[in-house]
Tab-separated table of C-alpha atoms in Angstrom:
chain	number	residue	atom	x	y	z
A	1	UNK	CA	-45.685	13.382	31.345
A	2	UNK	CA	-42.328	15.300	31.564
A	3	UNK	CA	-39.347	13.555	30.553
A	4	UNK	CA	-35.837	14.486	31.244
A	5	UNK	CA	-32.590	12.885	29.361
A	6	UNK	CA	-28.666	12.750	29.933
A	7	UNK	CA	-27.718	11.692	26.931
A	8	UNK	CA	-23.495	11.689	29.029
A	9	UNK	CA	-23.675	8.351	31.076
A	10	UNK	CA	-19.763	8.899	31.598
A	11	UNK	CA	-17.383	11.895	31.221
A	12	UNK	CA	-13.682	12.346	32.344
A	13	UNK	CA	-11.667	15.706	32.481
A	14	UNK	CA	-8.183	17.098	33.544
A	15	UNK	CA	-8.575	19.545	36.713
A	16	UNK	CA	-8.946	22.905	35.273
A	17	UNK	CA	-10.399	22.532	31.961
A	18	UNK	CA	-13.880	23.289	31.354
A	19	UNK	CA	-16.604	20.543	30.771
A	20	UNK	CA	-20.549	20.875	29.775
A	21	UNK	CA	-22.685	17.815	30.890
A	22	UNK	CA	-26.433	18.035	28.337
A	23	UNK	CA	-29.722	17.294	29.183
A	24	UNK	CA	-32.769	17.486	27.334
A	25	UNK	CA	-36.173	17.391	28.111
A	26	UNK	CA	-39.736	16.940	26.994
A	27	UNK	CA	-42.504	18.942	28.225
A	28	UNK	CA	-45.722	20.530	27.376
A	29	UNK	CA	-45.427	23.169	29.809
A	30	UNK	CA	-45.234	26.643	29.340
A	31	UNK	CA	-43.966	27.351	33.531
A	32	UNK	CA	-41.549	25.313	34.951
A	33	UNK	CA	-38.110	25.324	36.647
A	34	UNK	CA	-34.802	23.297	35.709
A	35	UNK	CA	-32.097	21.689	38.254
A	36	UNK	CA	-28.978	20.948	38.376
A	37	UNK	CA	-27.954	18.401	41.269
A	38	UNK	CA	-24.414	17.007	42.081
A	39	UNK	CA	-24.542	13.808	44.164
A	40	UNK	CA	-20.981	12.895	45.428
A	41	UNK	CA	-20.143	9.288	46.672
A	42	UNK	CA	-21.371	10.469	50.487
A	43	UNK	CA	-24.406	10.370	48.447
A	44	UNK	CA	-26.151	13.798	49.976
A	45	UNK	CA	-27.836	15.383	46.431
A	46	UNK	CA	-26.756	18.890	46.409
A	47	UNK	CA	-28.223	21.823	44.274
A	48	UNK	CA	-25.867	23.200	41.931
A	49	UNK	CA	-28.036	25.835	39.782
A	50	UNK	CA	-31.063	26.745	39.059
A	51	UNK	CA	-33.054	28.299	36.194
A	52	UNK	CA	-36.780	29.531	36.036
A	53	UNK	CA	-38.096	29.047	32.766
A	54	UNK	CA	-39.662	31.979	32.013
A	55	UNK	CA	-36.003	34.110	32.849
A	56	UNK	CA	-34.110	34.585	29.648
A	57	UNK	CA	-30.901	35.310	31.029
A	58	UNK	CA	-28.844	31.892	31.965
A	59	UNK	CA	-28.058	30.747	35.701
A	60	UNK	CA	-24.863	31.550	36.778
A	61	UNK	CA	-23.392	30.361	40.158
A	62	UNK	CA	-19.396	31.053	40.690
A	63	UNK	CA	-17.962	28.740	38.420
A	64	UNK	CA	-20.607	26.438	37.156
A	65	UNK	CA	-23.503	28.248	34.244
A	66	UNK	CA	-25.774	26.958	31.871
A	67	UNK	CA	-27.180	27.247	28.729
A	68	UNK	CA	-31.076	27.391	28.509
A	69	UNK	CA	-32.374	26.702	25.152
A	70	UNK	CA	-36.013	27.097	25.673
A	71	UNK	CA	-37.327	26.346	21.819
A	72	UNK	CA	-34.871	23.376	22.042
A	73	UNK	CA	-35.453	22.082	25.305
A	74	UNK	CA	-32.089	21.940	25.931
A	75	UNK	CA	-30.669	22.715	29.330
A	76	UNK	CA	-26.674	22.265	29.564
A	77	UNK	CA	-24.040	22.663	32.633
A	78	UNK	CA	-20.924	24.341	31.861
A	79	UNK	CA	-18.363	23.933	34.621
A	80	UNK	CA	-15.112	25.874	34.442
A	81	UNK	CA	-11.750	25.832	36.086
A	82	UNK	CA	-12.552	22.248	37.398
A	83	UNK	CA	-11.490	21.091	40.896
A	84	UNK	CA	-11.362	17.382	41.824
A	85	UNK	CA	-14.287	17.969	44.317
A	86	UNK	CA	-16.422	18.228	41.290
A	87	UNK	CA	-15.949	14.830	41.060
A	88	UNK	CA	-19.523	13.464	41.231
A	89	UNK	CA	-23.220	12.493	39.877
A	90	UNK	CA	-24.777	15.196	38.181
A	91	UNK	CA	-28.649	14.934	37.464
A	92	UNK	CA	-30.864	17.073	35.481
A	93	UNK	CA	-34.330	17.891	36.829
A	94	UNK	CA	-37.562	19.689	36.015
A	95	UNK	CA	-40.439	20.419	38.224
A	96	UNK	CA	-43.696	21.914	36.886
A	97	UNK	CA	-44.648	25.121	38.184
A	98	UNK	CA	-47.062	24.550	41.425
A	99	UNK	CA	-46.203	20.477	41.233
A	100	UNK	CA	-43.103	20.237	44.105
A	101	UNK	CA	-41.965	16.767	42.533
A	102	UNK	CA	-39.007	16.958	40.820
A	103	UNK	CA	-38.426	14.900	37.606
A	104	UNK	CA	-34.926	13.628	37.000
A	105	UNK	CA	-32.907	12.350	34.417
A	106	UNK	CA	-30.587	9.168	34.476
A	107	UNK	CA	-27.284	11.089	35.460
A	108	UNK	CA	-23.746	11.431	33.834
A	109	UNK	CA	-20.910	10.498	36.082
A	110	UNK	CA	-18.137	13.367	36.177
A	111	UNK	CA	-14.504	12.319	37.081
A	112	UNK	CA	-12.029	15.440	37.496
A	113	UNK	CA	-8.385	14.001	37.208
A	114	UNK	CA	-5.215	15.667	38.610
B	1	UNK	CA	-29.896	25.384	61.427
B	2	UNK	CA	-29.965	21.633	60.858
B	3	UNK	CA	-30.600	20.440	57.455
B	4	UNK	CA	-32.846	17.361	56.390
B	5	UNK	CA	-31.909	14.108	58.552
B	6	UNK	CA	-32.890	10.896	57.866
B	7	UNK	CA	-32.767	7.835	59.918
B	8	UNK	CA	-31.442	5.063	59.738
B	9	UNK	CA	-28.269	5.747	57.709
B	10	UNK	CA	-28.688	1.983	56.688
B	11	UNK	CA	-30.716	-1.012	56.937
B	12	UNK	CA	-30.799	-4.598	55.790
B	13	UNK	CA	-34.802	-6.237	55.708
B	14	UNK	CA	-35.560	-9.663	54.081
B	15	UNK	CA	-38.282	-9.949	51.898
B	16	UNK	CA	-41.816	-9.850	52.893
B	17	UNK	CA	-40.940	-7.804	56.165
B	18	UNK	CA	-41.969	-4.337	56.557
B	19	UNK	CA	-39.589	-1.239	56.787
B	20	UNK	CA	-40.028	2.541	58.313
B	21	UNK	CA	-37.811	5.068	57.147
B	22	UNK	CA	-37.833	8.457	58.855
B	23	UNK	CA	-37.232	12.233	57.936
B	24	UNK	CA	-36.919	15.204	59.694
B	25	UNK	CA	-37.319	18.238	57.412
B	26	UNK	CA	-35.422	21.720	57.552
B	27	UNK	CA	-36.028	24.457	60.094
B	28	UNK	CA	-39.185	26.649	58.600
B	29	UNK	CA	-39.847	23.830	55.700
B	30	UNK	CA	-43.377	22.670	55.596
B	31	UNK	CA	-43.539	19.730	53.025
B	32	UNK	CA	-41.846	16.392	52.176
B	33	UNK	CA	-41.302	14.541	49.070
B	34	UNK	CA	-39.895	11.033	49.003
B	35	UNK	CA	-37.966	9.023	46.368
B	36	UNK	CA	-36.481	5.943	45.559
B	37	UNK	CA	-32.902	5.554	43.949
B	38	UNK	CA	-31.933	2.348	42.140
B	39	UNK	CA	-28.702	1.958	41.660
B	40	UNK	CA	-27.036	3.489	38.440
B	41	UNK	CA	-30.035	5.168	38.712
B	42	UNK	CA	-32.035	8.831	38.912
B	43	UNK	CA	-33.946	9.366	41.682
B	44	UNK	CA	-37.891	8.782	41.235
B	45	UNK	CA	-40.609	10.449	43.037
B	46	UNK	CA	-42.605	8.232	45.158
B	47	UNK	CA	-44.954	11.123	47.333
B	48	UNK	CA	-45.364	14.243	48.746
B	49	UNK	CA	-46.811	15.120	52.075
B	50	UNK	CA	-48.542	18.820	53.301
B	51	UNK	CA	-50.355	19.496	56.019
B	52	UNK	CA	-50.241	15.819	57.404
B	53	UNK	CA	-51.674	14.296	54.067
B	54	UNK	CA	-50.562	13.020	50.690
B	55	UNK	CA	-50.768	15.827	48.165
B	56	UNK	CA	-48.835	14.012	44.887
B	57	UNK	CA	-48.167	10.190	44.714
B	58	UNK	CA	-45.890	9.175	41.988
B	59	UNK	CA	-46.280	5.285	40.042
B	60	UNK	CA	-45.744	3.555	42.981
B	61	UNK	CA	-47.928	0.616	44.433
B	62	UNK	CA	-50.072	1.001	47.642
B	63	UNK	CA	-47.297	-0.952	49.595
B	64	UNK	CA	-45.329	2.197	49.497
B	65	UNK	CA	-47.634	4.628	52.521
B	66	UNK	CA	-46.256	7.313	54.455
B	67	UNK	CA	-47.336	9.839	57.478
B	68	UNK	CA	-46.617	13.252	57.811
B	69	UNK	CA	-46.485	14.599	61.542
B	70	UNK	CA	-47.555	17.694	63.254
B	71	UNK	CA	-43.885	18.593	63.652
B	72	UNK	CA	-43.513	18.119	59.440
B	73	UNK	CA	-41.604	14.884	59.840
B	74	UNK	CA	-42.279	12.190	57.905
B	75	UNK	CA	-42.547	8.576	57.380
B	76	UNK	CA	-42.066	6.065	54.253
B	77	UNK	CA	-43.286	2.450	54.945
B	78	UNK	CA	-43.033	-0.038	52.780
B	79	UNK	CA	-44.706	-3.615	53.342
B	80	UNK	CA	-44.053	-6.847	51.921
B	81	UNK	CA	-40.557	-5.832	51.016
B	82	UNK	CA	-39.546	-6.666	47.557
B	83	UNK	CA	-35.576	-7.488	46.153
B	84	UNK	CA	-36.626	-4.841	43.935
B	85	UNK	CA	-37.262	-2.389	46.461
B	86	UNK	CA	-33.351	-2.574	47.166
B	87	UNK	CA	-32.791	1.303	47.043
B	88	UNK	CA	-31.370	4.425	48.286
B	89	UNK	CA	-34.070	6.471	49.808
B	90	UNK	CA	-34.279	10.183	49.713
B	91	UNK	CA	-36.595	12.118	51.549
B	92	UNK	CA	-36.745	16.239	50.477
B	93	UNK	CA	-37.623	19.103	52.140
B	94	UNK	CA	-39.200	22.536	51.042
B	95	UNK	CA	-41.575	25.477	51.657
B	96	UNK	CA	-44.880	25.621	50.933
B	97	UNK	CA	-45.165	28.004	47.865
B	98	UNK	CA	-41.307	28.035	46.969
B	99	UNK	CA	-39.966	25.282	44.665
B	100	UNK	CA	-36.644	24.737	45.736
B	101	UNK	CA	-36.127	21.132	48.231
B	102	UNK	CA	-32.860	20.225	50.038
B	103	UNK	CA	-32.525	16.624	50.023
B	104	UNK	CA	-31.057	14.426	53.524
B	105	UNK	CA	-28.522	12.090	52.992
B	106	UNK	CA	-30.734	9.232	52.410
B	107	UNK	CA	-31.573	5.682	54.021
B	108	UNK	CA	-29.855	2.828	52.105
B	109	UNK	CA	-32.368	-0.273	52.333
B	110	UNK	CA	-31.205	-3.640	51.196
B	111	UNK	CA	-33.472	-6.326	50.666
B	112	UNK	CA	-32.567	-9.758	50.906
């Protein structure tokens, strides 16, 4: 079974500085994908990246990116200039390759101050 | 182009009754996943319909049954409501083939 861990319950930043929320995960898998959601308090789960696993070249989308560490299982979200709508839950989640079920992990809570 | 609904927004059941929760997927999606959200708490896969029948099923006891319609939508029923089954519920849609789902806003049950 795939596992997937935020290791970040909490993390606060000033409005444009750059933050990177980890997750790791566990998997014997050689094809899969890895998510990035943001859930804000309205609650709607929004995708914020993705990344195939077999791509070598990290996800980029505007001002949020990642860093894939494949060997490491290590999948981090790097968020720069931040804005105070960032302001939200951020999961981490795998899906197998074929399965459709996404696998999450516990979340880090992201608070952008002015 | 509407994106995944869900009705209702949010419901109160005591326990032992039985809930419906509904989804309607997005335009040209083909298959629905459900799961439940405890509070604090990432969201965990309960099932996935296609092509009106269960395709996945995640640890979740046979109290938790679900219907997929001709039109895609979907159902999640849950009998003999638990406290424990005090959740936000998020039903996701996607495409048959592709792996990305958009999620609905999700049905807030409370249990008391």
């Amino acid at each position: 079974a795939q596992t997937v861990t935020q290791s970040q319950p909490e993390m606060s930043v000033q409005e444009a500085e750059t933050v990177t929320l980890s997750c790791t995960y566990d998997t014997s898998e050689s094809n899969y994908y890895l998510f990035w959601y943001k859930q804000p308090p309205s609650r709607q789960m929004i995708l914020v990246i993705r990344q195939e696993a077999y791509k070598q070249q990290n996800a980029t989308e505007n001002r949020f990116s990642v860093n894939f560490q494949k060997a490491a299982k290590s999948f981090s979200l790097k968020i720069s200039d931040s804005q105070l709508g960032d302001t939200a839950m951020y999961f981490c989640a795998f899906m197998k390759q074929g399965a459709q079920k996404l696998v999450f992990g516990q979340g880090t809570r992201l608070t952008i101050n002015p | 182009d509407a994106g995944v609904t869900q009705s209702p927004t949010h419901l109160i059941k005591t326990r032992g009754q039985q809930v419906t929760l509904r989804c309607s997927p997005k335009s040209g999606h083909d298959t629905v996943s459900w799961y439940q959200q405890a509070l604090g708490q990432g969201p965990q896969f309960i099932f996935q319909y296609y092509e009106e029948e269960e395709r996945q099923r995640g640890n979740f006891p046979d109290r938790f049954s679900g219907h997929q319609f001709p039109n895609y939508s979907s159902e999640l029923n849950v009998n003999a409501l638990l406290l424990g089954d005090s959740a936000l519920y998020l039903c996701a849609s996607s495409r048959e083939q592709f792996y990305e789902q958009y999620f609905g806003p999700g049905t807030r049950l409370t249990v008391t």
